[in-house]
PDB file of C-alpha atoms and ligand atoms in Angstrom:
ATOM      1  CA  MET A  26      -0.016  -0.015   0.178  1.00  0.00           C
ATOM      2  CA  ALA A  27       1.451   3.584  -0.959  1.00  0.00           C
ATOM      3  CA  VAL A  28       2.663   5.931   1.935  1.00  0.00           C
ATOM      4  CA  ALA A  29      -0.007   8.877   2.061  1.00  0.00           C
ATOM      5  CA  LEU A  30       1.358  12.318   1.932  1.00  0.00           C
ATOM      6  CA  THR A  31      -0.955  14.815   3.417  1.00  0.00           C
ATOM      7  CA  ALA A  32      -0.606  18.928   3.571  1.00  0.00           C
ATOM      8  CA  LEU A  33      -2.315  20.125   6.577  1.00  0.00           C
ATOM      9  CA  ARG A  34      -3.059  23.748   7.657  1.00  0.00           C
ATOM     10  CA  ALA A  35      -3.056  22.877  11.884  1.00  0.00           C
ATOM     11  CA  ASP A  36      -1.269  23.518  15.146  1.00  0.00           C
ATOM     12  CA  ILE A  37       1.690  20.637  15.074  1.00  0.00           C
ATOM     13  CA  THR A  38       0.642  20.245  18.697  1.00  0.00           C
ATOM     14  CA  THR A  39      -2.607  19.451  18.101  1.00  0.00           C
ATOM     15  CA  LEU A  40      -1.844  16.420  15.921  1.00  0.00           C
ATOM     16  CA  ALA A  41      -2.406  12.348  17.214  1.00  0.00           C
ATOM     17  CA  VAL A  42       0.411  10.778  15.068  1.00  0.00           C
ATOM     18  CA  ASP A  43       3.016   8.766  16.280  1.00  0.00           C
ATOM     19  CA  ALA A  44       5.446  11.235  16.006  1.00  0.00           C
ATOM     20  CA  ILE A  45       6.202  15.177  15.032  1.00  0.00           C
ATOM     21  CA  VAL A  46       9.510  17.123  13.817  1.00  0.00           C
ATOM     22  CA  ASN A  47      10.433  19.440  16.021  1.00  0.00           C
ATOM     23  CA  ALA A  48      12.236  22.599  13.840  1.00  0.00           C
ATOM     24  CA  ALA A  49      14.678  23.249  16.559  1.00  0.00           C
ATOM     25  CA  ASN A  50      17.997  25.182  17.019  1.00  0.00           C
ATOM     26  CA  GLU A  51      21.605  23.373  17.391  1.00  0.00           C
ATOM     27  CA  SER A  52      21.073  23.899  21.389  1.00  0.00           C
ATOM     28  CA  LEU A  53      18.522  21.762  21.460  1.00  0.00           C
ATOM     29  CA  LEU A  54      17.287  24.150  24.759  1.00  0.00           C
ATOM     30  CA  GLY A  55      14.331  24.946  22.875  1.00  0.00           C
ATOM     31  CA  GLY A  56      13.418  28.235  21.104  1.00  0.00           C
ATOM     32  CA  GLY A  57      10.628  30.139  19.285  1.00  0.00           C
ATOM     33  CA  GLY A  58       7.987  29.592  16.413  1.00  0.00           C
ATOM     34  CA  VAL A  59       7.421  26.093  16.534  1.00  0.00           C
ATOM     35  CA  ASP A  60      10.117  24.791  19.015  1.00  0.00           C
ATOM     36  CA  GLY A  61       8.389  27.316  21.061  1.00  0.00           C
ATOM     37  CA  ALA A  62       5.153  25.337  20.732  1.00  0.00           C
ATOM     38  CA  ILE A  63       6.381  22.230  20.643  1.00  0.00           C
ATOM     39  CA  HIS A  64       7.850  22.725  24.122  1.00  0.00           C
ATOM     40  CA  ARG A  65       4.907  24.860  25.613  1.00  0.00           C
ATOM     41  CA  ALA A  66       2.940  21.805  24.783  1.00  0.00           C
ATOM     42  CA  ALA A  67       5.169  18.570  25.910  1.00  0.00           C
ATOM     43  CA  GLY A  68       6.029  20.413  29.156  1.00  0.00           C
ATOM     44  CA  PRO A  69       8.760  20.686  31.389  1.00  0.00           C
ATOM     45  CA  GLU A  70      10.168  16.962  30.986  1.00  0.00           C
ATOM     46  CA  LEU A  71      10.943  17.473  27.274  1.00  0.00           C
ATOM     47  CA  LEU A  72      13.674  19.798  27.837  1.00  0.00           C
ATOM     48  CA  ALA A  73      14.970  17.923  30.678  1.00  0.00           C
ATOM     49  CA  GLU A  74      15.340  15.055  27.901  1.00  0.00           C
ATOM     50  CA  CYS A  75      16.686  17.470  25.252  1.00  0.00           C
ATOM     51  CA  ARG A  76      19.326  18.922  27.975  1.00  0.00           C
ATOM     52  CA  ALA A  77      20.783  15.369  28.049  1.00  0.00           C
ATOM     53  CA  LEU A  78      20.747  14.997  24.681  1.00  0.00           C
ATOM     54  CA  GLY A  79      23.929  17.755  24.728  1.00  0.00           C
ATOM     55  CA  GLY A  80      22.670  19.238  21.264  1.00  0.00           C
ATOM     56  CA  CYS A  81      22.511  18.325  17.558  1.00  0.00           C
ATOM     57  CA  PRO A  82      24.405  19.993  14.308  1.00  0.00           C
ATOM     58  CA  THR A  83      22.693  20.856  11.790  1.00  0.00           C
ATOM     59  CA  GLY A  84      21.116  18.757   9.152  1.00  0.00           C
ATOM     60  CA  GLU A  85      20.401  15.756  11.932  1.00  0.00           C
ATOM     61  CA  ALA A  86      18.325  14.684  13.637  1.00  0.00           C
ATOM     62  CA  ARG A  87      17.277  13.330  17.730  1.00  0.00           C
ATOM     63  CA  ILE A  88      14.956  11.366  18.999  1.00  0.00           C
ATOM     64  CA  THR A  89      12.631  12.177  22.929  1.00  0.00           C
ATOM     65  CA  ARG A  90       9.453  10.975  23.902  1.00  0.00           C
ATOM     66  CA  GLY A  91       6.300  13.524  23.480  1.00  0.00           C
ATOM     67  CA  TYR A  92       5.627  13.568  27.470  1.00  0.00           C
ATOM     68  CA  ARG A  93       2.222  15.675  27.283  1.00  0.00           C
ATOM     69  CA  LEU A  94       1.728  15.864  23.473  1.00  0.00           C
ATOM     70  CA  PRO A  95      -0.561  13.211  22.319  1.00  0.00           C
ATOM     71  CA  VAL A  96       2.342  11.700  20.325  1.00  0.00           C
ATOM     72  CA  ARG A  97       4.757   8.809  21.104  1.00  0.00           C
ATOM     73  CA  HIS A  98       7.612  10.569  19.991  1.00  0.00           C
ATOM     74  CA  VAL A  99       8.787  14.120  18.984  1.00  0.00           C
ATOM     75  CA  ILE A 100      11.901  14.291  16.375  1.00  0.00           C
ATOM     76  CA  HIS A 101      14.698  17.563  17.096  1.00  0.00           C
ATOM     77  CA  THR A 102      16.173  18.237  13.734  1.00  0.00           C
ATOM     78  CA  VAL A 103      17.866  21.587  12.985  1.00  0.00           C
ATOM     79  CA  GLY A 104      17.034  23.393   9.589  1.00  0.00           C
ATOM     80  CA  PRO A 105      19.664  25.400   7.548  1.00  0.00           C
ATOM     81  CA  ILE A 106      19.956  29.056   8.394  1.00  0.00           C
ATOM     82  CA  TRP A 107      18.927  30.473   4.712  1.00  0.00           C
ATOM     83  CA  ARG A 108      22.532  32.413   3.655  1.00  0.00           C
ATOM     84  CA  GLY A 109      21.671  32.789  -0.092  1.00  0.00           C
ATOM     85  CA  GLY A 110      21.405  29.384  -1.191  1.00  0.00           C
ATOM     86  CA  ALA A 111      25.056  28.510  -1.906  1.00  0.00           C
ATOM     87  CA  ARG A 112      26.157  27.325   1.543  1.00  0.00           C
ATOM     88  CA  GLY A 113      24.775  23.851   1.251  1.00  0.00           C
ATOM     89  CA  GLU A 114      21.533  24.972   2.383  1.00  0.00           C
ATOM     90  CA  ALA A 115      19.415  22.934  -0.044  1.00  0.00           C
ATOM     91  CA  ASP A 116      21.766  19.198   1.128  1.00  0.00           C
ATOM     92  CA  LEU A 117      21.027  20.422   4.685  1.00  0.00           C
ATOM     93  CA  LEU A 118      17.419  20.773   4.119  1.00  0.00           C
ATOM     94  CA  ALA A 119      16.922  17.643   3.004  1.00  0.00           C
ATOM     95  CA  SER A 120      19.019  15.848   4.986  1.00  0.00           C
ATOM     96  CA  CYS A 121      16.929  16.964   7.966  1.00  0.00           C
ATOM     97  CA  TYR A 122      13.820  15.313   6.385  1.00  0.00           C
ATOM     98  CA  ARG A 123      16.169  12.650   5.572  1.00  0.00           C
ATOM     99  CA  CYS A 124      17.468  11.847   8.766  1.00  0.00           C
ATOM    100  CA  SER A 125      14.169  12.412  10.446  1.00  0.00           C
ATOM    101  CA  LEU A 126      12.399   9.168   8.577  1.00  0.00           C
ATOM    102  CA  GLU A 127      15.024   7.596   9.222  1.00  0.00           C
ATOM    103  CA  LEU A 128      15.033   7.941  12.657  1.00  0.00           C
ATOM    104  CA  ALA A 129      11.258   7.481  12.668  1.00  0.00           C
ATOM    105  CA  ALA A 130      11.725   4.142  10.937  1.00  0.00           C
ATOM    106  CA  ALA A 131      14.330   3.138  12.938  1.00  0.00           C
ATOM    107  CA  HIS A 132      11.569   3.599  16.126  1.00  0.00           C
ATOM    108  CA  GLY A 133       8.748   1.775  14.617  1.00  0.00           C
ATOM    109  CA  VAL A 134       6.777   5.386  13.807  1.00  0.00           C
ATOM    110  CA  ALA A 135       4.380   5.011  10.768  1.00  0.00           C
ATOM    111  CA  THR A 136       2.732   8.224  11.316  1.00  0.00           C
ATOM    112  CA  ILE A 137       4.169  11.764  11.189  1.00  0.00           C
ATOM    113  CA  ALA A 138       3.949  15.194  10.868  1.00  0.00           C
ATOM    114  CA  PHE A 139       6.741  17.521   9.677  1.00  0.00           C
ATOM    115  CA  PRO A 140       6.535  21.373  10.013  1.00  0.00           C
ATOM    116  CA  CYS A 141       7.597  23.545   7.161  1.00  0.00           C
ATOM    117  CA  ILE A 142      10.895  23.340   8.869  1.00  0.00           C
ATOM    118  CA  SER A 143      13.730  26.519   8.463  1.00  0.00           C
ATOM    119  CA  THR A 144      11.054  28.706   6.756  1.00  0.00           C
ATOM    120  CA  GLY A 145      10.144  30.999   9.651  1.00  0.00           C
ATOM    121  CA  VAL A 146      13.018  32.505  11.904  1.00  0.00           C
ATOM    122  CA  TYR A 147      15.513  30.913   9.627  1.00  0.00           C
ATOM    123  CA  GLY A 148      14.636  32.291   6.755  1.00  0.00           C
ATOM    124  CA  TYR A 149      14.930  29.715   4.066  1.00  0.00           C
ATOM    125  CA  PRO A 150      12.160  30.496   1.122  1.00  0.00           C
ATOM    126  CA  ALA A 151       9.098  28.499   1.605  1.00  0.00           C
ATOM    127  CA  ASP A 152       8.415  27.792  -2.058  1.00  0.00           C
ATOM    128  CA  GLU A 153      12.374  26.069  -1.837  1.00  0.00           C
ATOM    129  CA  ALA A 154      11.846  24.694   0.661  1.00  0.00           C
ATOM    130  CA  ALA A 155       8.849  22.823  -0.159  1.00  0.00           C
ATOM    131  CA  ARG A 156      10.426  21.346  -3.240  1.00  0.00           C
ATOM    132  CA  ILE A 157      13.042  20.035  -1.171  1.00  0.00           C
ATOM    133  CA  ALA A 158      11.286  18.962   1.436  1.00  0.00           C
ATOM    134  CA  VAL A 159       8.246  16.787  -0.554  1.00  0.00           C
ATOM    135  CA  GLY A 160      10.937  16.140  -3.267  1.00  0.00           C
ATOM    136  CA  THR A 161      13.182  14.610  -0.615  1.00  0.00           C
ATOM    137  CA  VAL A 162      10.150  12.512   1.195  1.00  0.00           C
ATOM    138  CA  ARG A 163       8.729  11.182  -1.957  1.00  0.00           C
ATOM    139  CA  ASP A 164      12.510   9.600  -2.571  1.00  0.00           C
ATOM    140  CA  ILE A 165      13.218   7.871   0.616  1.00  0.00           C
ATOM    141  CA  VAL A 166       9.877   6.932   2.431  1.00  0.00           C
ATOM    142  CA  THR A 167       9.742   3.331   3.018  1.00  0.00           C
ATOM    143  CA  GLN A 168       6.830   1.369   3.087  1.00  0.00           C
ATOM    144  CA  SER A 169       7.020   0.841   6.964  1.00  0.00           C
ATOM    145  CA  PHE A 170       5.304   4.201   7.215  1.00  0.00           C
ATOM    146  CA  ARG A 171       1.735   4.879   6.757  1.00  0.00           C
ATOM    147  CA  GLU A 172       1.090   9.016   6.293  1.00  0.00           C
ATOM    148  CA  VAL A 173       3.362  11.376   6.320  1.00  0.00           C
ATOM    149  CA  VAL A 174       1.607  14.696   7.101  1.00  0.00           C
ATOM    150  CA  PHE A 175       3.399  18.327   6.258  1.00  0.00           C
ATOM    151  CA  CYS A 176       1.866  19.939   8.934  1.00  0.00           C
ATOM    152  CA  CYS A 177       1.829  23.818   7.560  1.00  0.00           C
ATOM    153  CA  PHE A 178       0.883  26.677   9.992  1.00  0.00           C
ATOM    154  CA  SER A 179      -0.241  29.399   7.208  1.00  0.00           C
ATOM    155  CA  GLU A 180      -3.145  28.513   4.562  1.00  0.00           C
ATOM    156  CA  SER A 181      -0.276  29.972   1.552  1.00  0.00           C
ATOM    157  CA  ASP A 182       2.291  27.493   2.878  1.00  0.00           C
ATOM    158  CA  ARG A 183      -0.271  24.612   2.494  1.00  0.00           C
ATOM    159  CA  ALA A 184      -1.490  25.439  -0.907  1.00  0.00           C
ATOM    160  CA  LEU A 185       2.297  25.603  -1.718  1.00  0.00           C
ATOM    161  CA  TYR A 186       2.336  21.505  -0.729  1.00  0.00           C
ATOM    162  CA  ALA A 187      -1.280  20.611  -2.011  1.00  0.00           C
ATOM    163  CA  ALA A 188       0.365  21.609  -5.626  1.00  0.00           C
ATOM    164  CA  LEU A 189       3.518  19.861  -5.212  1.00  0.00           C
ATOM    165  CA  LEU A 190       1.626  16.736  -3.648  1.00  0.00           C
ATOM    166  CA  ASP A 191      -0.711  17.029  -6.517  1.00  0.00           C
ATOM    167  CA  ALA A 192       1.849  17.184  -9.542  1.00  0.00           C
TER     168      ALA A 192
HETATM  169  N1  LIG B 212       2.561  24.363  13.975  1.00  0.00           N
HETATM  170  C1  LIG B 212       3.310  24.204  12.977  1.00  0.00           C
HETATM  171  N2  LIG B 212       3.716  24.938  12.881  1.00  0.00           N
HETATM  172  C2  LIG B 212       4.324  25.972  13.275  1.00  0.00           C
HETATM  173  C3  LIG B 212       3.922  25.913  14.687  1.00  0.00           C
HETATM  174  C4  LIG B 212       3.042  25.319  15.185  1.00  0.00           C
HETATM  175  N3  LIG B 212       2.214  25.405  16.264  1.00  0.00           N
HETATM  176  N4  LIG B 212       4.650  27.572  14.885  1.00  0.00           N
HETATM  177  C5  LIG B 212       5.123  27.662  13.372  1.00  0.00           C
HETATM  178  N5  LIG B 212       5.011  27.298  12.463  1.00  0.00           N
HETATM  179  C6  LIG B 212       5.996  27.036  11.871  1.00  0.00           C
HETATM  180  C7  LIG B 212       6.042  28.328  11.110  1.00  0.00           C
HETATM  181  O1  LIG B 212       5.105  29.634  10.627  1.00  0.00           O
HETATM  182  C8  LIG B 212       6.708  28.101  10.172  1.00  0.00           C
HETATM  183  O2  LIG B 212       6.225  27.868   8.940  1.00  0.00           O
HETATM  184  O3  LIG B 212       6.576  26.643  11.573  1.00  0.00           O
HETATM  185  C9  LIG B 212       7.659  26.850  10.406  1.00  0.00           C
HETATM  186  C10 LIG B 212       8.874  26.582  10.925  1.00  0.00           C
HETATM  187  O4  LIG B 212       9.341  27.900  11.613  1.00  0.00           O
HETATM  188  P1  LIG B 212      10.122  28.501  12.879  1.00  0.00           P
HETATM  189  O5  LIG B 212       9.294  27.688  14.164  1.00  0.00           O
HETATM  190  O6  LIG B 212      10.468  29.650  12.939  1.00  0.00           O
HETATM  191  O7  LIG B 212      11.311  27.086  12.916  1.00  0.00           O
HETATM  192  P2  LIG B 212      12.690  27.759  11.623  1.00  0.00           P
HETATM  193  O8  LIG B 212      12.539  28.968  10.759  1.00  0.00           O
HETATM  194  O9  LIG B 212      13.225  26.322  10.932  1.00  0.00           O
HETATM  195  O10 LIG B 212      14.086  28.310  12.978  1.00  0.00           O
HETATM  196  C11 LIG B 212      14.263  27.571  13.801  1.00  0.00           C
HETATM  197  O11 LIG B 212      14.068  29.352  15.548  1.00  0.00           O
HETATM  198  O12 LIG B 212      12.268  28.693  17.338  1.00  0.00           O
HETATM  199  C12 LIG B 212      13.504  28.979  16.654  1.00  0.00           C
HETATM  200  O13 LIG B 212      14.547  27.144  18.373  1.00  0.00           O
HETATM  201  C13 LIG B 212      14.638  27.444  16.833  1.00  0.00           C
HETATM  202  O14 LIG B 212      15.930  28.327  16.751  1.00  0.00           O
HETATM  203  C14 LIG B 212      15.325  28.252  15.791  1.00  0.00           C
HETATM  204  C15 LIG B 212      15.210  29.066  14.979  1.00  0.00           C
END
């Protein structure tokens, strides 16, 4: 059975999937945006577990429990800061999706939701980031997944993903 790829406009902290992905920073000690929302919803134990991880390099991913969130796991990945596009940003962003899926598959995750990594504070152009996200997930998602949700915070982002998924 094929893996369902869907675009949804929602607050990712409300999704009852096996795992949600956090757009974190290299310290893994929380921040604003979706990182702040996930930590607020998960509660203080999430920060305690993150602190013990000792950070995460850009492009890689780490997994924790979900605590007060309606998910088994949170996968924390660190997207690239947009610096104009000639500093390897595209490969680093693709690596975030690849490492997150690999880590999720290793933990038996069947349904996973991604935010629009790097397109907020980190300034990555939304359309280019969406193309990389959908292209990477399409290329590597294995049959072990039932659904991958691209969880957008804005209607414009959701429309971007919907158009790419219909193509
Ligand atoms: N649910 C889903 N998406 C959300 C939510 C939410 N509750 N809150 C914000 N977003 C969206 C933003 O609108 C944006 O489209 O997540 C996307 C990623 O934006 P950021 O959260 O700013 O993440 P990013 O651009 O990757 O920057 C990461 O920001 O919050 C800090 O600690 C974080 O330093 C890190 C940096």
